[in-house]
CSV table of C-alpha atoms in Angstrom, one decimal:
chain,number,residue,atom,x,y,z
A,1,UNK,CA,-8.6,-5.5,-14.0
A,2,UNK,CA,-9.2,-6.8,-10.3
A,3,UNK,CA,-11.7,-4.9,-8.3
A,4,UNK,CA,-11.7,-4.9,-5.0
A,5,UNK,CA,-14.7,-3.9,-2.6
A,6,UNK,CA,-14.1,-2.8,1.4
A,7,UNK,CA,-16.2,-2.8,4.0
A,8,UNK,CA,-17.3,-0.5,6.3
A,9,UNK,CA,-15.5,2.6,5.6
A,10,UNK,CA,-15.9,3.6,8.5
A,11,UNK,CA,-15.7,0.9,12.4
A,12,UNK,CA,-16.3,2.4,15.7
A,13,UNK,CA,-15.9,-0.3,18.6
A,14,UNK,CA,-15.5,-0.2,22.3
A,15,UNK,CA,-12.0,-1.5,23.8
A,16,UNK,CA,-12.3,-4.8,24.2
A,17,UNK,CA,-14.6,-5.8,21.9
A,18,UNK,CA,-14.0,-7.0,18.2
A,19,UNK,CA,-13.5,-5.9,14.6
A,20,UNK,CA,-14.3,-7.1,11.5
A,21,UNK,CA,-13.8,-5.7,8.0
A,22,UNK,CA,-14.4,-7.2,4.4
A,23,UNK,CA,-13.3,-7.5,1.4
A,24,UNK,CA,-14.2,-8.7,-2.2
A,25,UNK,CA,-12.7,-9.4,-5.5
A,26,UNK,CA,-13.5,-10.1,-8.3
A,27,UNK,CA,-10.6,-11.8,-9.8
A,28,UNK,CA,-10.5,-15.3,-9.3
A,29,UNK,CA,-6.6,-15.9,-10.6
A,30,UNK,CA,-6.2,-13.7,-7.0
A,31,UNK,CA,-3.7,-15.7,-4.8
A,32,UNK,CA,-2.2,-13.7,-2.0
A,33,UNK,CA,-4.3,-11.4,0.1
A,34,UNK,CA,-2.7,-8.6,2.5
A,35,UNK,CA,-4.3,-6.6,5.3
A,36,UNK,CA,-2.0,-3.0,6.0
A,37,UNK,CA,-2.6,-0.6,9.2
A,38,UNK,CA,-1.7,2.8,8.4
A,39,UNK,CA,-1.7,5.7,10.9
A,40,UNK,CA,-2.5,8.7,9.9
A,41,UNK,CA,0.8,10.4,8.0
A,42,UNK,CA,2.5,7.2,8.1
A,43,UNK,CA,3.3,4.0,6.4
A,44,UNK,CA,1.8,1.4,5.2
A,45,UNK,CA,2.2,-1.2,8.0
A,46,UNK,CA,2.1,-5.0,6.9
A,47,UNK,CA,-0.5,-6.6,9.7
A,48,UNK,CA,-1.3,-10.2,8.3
A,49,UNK,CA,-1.8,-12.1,5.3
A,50,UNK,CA,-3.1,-15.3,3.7
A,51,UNK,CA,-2.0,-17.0,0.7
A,52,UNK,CA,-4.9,-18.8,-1.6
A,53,UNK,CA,-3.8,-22.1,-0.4
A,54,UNK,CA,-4.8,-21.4,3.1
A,55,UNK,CA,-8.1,-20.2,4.8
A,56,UNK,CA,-7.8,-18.8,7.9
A,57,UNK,CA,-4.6,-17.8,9.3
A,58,UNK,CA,-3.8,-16.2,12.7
A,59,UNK,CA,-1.3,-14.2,14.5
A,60,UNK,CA,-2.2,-13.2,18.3
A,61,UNK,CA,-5.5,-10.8,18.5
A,62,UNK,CA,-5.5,-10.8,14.8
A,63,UNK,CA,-7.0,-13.0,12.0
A,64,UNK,CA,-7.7,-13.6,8.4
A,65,UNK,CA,-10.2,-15.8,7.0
A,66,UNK,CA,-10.4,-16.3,3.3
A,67,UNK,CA,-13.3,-17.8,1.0
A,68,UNK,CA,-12.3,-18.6,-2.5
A,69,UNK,CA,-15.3,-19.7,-3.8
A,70,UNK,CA,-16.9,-16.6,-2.5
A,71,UNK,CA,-13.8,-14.3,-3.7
A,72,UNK,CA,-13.8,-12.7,-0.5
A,73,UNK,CA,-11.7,-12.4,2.9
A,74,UNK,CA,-11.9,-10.7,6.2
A,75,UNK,CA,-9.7,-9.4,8.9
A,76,UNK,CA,-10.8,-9.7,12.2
A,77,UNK,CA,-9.5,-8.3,15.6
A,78,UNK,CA,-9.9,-9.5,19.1
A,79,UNK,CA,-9.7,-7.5,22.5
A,80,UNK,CA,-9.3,-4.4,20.6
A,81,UNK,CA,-6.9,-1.5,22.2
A,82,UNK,CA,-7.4,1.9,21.3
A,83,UNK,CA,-3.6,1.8,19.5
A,84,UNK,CA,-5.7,-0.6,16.9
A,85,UNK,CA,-7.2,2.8,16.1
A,86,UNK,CA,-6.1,3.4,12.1
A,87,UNK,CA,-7.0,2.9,8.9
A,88,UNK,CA,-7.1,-0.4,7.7
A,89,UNK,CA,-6.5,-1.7,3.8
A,90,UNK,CA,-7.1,-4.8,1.9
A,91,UNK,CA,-5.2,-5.7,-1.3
A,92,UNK,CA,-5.1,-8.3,-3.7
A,93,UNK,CA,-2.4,-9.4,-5.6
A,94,UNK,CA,-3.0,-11.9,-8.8
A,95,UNK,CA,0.3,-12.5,-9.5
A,96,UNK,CA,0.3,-12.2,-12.8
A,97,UNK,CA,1.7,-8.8,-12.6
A,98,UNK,CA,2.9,-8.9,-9.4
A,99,UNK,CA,1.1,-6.0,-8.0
A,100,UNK,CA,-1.3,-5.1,-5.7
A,101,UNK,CA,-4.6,-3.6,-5.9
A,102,UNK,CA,-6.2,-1.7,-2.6
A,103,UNK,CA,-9.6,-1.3,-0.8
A,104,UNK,CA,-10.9,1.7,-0.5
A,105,UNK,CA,-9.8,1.5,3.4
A,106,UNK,CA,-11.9,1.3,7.2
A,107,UNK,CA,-11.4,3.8,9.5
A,108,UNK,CA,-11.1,1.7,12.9
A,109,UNK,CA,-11.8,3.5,15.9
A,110,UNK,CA,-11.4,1.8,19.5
A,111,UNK,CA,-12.9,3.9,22.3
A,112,UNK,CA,-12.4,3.5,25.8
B,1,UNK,CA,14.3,-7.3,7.9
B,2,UNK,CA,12.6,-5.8,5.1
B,3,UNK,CA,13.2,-2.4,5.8
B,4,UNK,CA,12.3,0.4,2.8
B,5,UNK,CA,13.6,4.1,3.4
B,6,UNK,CA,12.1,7.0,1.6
B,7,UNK,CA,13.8,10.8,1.1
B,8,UNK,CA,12.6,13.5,1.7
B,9,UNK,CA,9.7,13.1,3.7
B,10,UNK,CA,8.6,16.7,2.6
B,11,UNK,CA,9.4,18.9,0.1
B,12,UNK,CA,8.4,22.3,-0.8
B,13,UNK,CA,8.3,23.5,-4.8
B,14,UNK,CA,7.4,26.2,-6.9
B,15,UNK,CA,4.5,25.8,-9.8
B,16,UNK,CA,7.6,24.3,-12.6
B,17,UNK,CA,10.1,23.1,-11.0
B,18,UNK,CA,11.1,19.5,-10.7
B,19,UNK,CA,11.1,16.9,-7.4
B,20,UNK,CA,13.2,13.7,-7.4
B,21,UNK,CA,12.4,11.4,-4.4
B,22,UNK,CA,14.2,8.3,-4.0
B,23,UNK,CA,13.6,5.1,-2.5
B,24,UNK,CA,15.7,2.4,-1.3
B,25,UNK,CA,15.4,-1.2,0.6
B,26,UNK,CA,17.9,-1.4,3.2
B,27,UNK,CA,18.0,-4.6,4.3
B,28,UNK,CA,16.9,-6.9,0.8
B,29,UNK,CA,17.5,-6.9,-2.7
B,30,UNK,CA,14.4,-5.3,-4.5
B,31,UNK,CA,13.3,-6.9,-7.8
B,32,UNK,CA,10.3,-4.8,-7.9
B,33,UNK,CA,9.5,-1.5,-6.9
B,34,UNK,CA,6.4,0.5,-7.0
B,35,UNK,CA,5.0,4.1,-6.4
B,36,UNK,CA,1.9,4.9,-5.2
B,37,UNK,CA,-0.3,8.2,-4.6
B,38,UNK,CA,-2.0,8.9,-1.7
B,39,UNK,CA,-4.3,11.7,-1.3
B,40,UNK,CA,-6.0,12.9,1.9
B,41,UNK,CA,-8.3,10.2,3.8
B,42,UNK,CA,-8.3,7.8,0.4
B,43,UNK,CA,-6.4,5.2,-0.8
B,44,UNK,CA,-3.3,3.8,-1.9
B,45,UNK,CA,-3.1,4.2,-6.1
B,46,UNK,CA,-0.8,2.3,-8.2
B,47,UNK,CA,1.4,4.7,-10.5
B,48,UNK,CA,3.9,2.8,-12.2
B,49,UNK,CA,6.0,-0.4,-11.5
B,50,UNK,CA,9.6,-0.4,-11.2
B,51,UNK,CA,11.7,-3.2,-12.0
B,52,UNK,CA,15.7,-3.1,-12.0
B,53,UNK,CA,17.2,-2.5,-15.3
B,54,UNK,CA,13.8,-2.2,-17.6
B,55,UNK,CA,11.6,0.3,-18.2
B,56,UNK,CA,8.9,1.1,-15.9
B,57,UNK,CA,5.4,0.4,-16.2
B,58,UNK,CA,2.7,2.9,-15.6
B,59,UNK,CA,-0.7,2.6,-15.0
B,60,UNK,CA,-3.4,4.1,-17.4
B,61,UNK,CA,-3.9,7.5,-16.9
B,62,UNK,CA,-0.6,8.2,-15.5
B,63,UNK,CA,1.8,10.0,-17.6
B,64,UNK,CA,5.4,8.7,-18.0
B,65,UNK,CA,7.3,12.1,-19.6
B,66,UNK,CA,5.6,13.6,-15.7
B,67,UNK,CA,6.5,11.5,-13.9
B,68,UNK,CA,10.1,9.9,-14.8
B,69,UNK,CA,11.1,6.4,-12.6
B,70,UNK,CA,14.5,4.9,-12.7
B,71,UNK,CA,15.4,1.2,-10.9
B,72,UNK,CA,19.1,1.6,-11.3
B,73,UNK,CA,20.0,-0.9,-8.9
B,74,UNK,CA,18.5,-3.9,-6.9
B,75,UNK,CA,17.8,-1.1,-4.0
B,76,UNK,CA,17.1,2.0,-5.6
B,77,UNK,CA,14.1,3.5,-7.1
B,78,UNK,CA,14.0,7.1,-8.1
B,79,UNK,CA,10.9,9.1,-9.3
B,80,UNK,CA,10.9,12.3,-10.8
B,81,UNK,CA,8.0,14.9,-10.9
B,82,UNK,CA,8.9,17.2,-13.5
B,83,UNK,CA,7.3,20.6,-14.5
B,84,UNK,CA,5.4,20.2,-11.2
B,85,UNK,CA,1.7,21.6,-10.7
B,86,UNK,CA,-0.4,22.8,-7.6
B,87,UNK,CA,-2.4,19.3,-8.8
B,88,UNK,CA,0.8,17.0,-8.3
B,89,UNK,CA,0.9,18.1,-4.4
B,90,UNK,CA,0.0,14.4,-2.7
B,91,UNK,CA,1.6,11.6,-0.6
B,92,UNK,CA,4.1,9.6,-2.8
B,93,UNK,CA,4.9,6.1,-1.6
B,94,UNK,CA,7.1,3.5,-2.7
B,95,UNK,CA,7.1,-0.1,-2.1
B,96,UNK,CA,9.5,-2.8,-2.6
B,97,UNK,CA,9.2,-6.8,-3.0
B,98,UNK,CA,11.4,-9.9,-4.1
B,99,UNK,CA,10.5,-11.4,-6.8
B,100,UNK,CA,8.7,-14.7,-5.3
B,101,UNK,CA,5.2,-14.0,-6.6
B,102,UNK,CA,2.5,-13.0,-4.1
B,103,UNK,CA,5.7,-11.9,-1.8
B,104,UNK,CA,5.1,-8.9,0.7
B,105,UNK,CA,5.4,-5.4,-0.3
B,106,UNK,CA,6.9,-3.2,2.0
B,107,UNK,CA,6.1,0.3,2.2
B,108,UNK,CA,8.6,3.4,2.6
B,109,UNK,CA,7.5,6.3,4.8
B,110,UNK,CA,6.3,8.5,2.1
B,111,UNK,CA,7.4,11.9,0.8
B,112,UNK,CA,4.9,14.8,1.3
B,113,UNK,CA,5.0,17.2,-1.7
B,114,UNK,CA,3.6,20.6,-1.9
B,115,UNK,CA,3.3,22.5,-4.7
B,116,UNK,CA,3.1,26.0,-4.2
């Protein structure tokens, strides 16, 4: 089955700067890759994603670049804000199956 | 759009007794639903997939007479935690998608059981 690799586990930054986080897979049949905030106690919050089609795709102080070749993809923030402070998940989804396998997850902190 | 509700958001239970937590999609028509388990500071893992009208499909290592799922409907999704143990207390989460592959899931707000 697909295996997918996060890292750091843990990301402290200083407001303002940026964050990045990575992930590998190891499924090359992977086609749609999804990045999900979650506050502590909470949901699951879709941020961004990327399709395998596409390899960088961007949505205000966020990002996502993906490398097929390489079977891996990263999320990156800009201008971080300490309400970017969460935990932060990868996922792949092959689409064979249509269903989604997790990182392990960063802990993002932004401090002032 | 794309709204997923979840209920309860806690429950209490004695060591036996049996949980049923629902999940719905308010605003689309789910093909697909899935649960998930949660527990503290780790990640999200897969328990069974749901899909309207069939059976569901669980992941290895989970067992299906423990944990019971129905898909009754294009936005309902109910699972049961029967005979429940100290062991099953966790974070349950469903999800729901369409059924365009590599579509979005969207996450419900999760049901915090506790089993006493």
């Amino acid at each position: 089955g697909e295996n997918v690799e996060q890292h750091p586990s843990t990301l402290s930054v200083q407001e303002g700067d940026s964050a990045v986080i990575k992930c590998t897979y190891s499924d090359s049949a992977s086609n749609y890759f999804p990045w999900y905030k979650q506050e502590l106690g909470k949901r699951p919050q879709l941020i961004i994603d990327i399709r395998s089609n596409v390899g960088e795709k961007k949505d205000q102080r966020i990002a996502v670049t993906l490398n097929k070749t390489a079977k891996h993809f990263s999320l990156h923030i800009t201008e971080t804000q300490p309400e970017d402070s969460a935990v932060y998940f990868c996922a792949v989804d092959t689409g064979t199956a249509s269903k989604l396998t997790f990182g392990t997850g960063t802990r993002l902190q932004v401090t002032l | 759009g794309a709204v997923v509700s979840q209920h309860p958001s806690r429950v209490i239970c004695k060591s036996g007794t049996s949980v049923k937590i629902e999940c719905r999609s308010l605003d689309f028509q789910a093909t697909t639903m899935f649960w998930y388990r949660q527990f503290p500071k780790q990640s999200l893992m897969l328990m069974a997939t749901s899909n309207e009208g069939s059976k569901a499909t669980y992941e290895q290592g989970v067992e299906k007479d423990k944990f019971l799922i129905n898909h009754a409907s294009l936005t309902l999704s109910t699972l049961t935690v029967t005979s429940a143990h100290p062991e099953d207390s966790s974070f349950y989460i469903c999800s729901a998608k369409t059924d365009r592959i590599g579509s979005a899931q969207y996450f419900g707000p999760g049901t915090r059981l506790t089993v006493t």
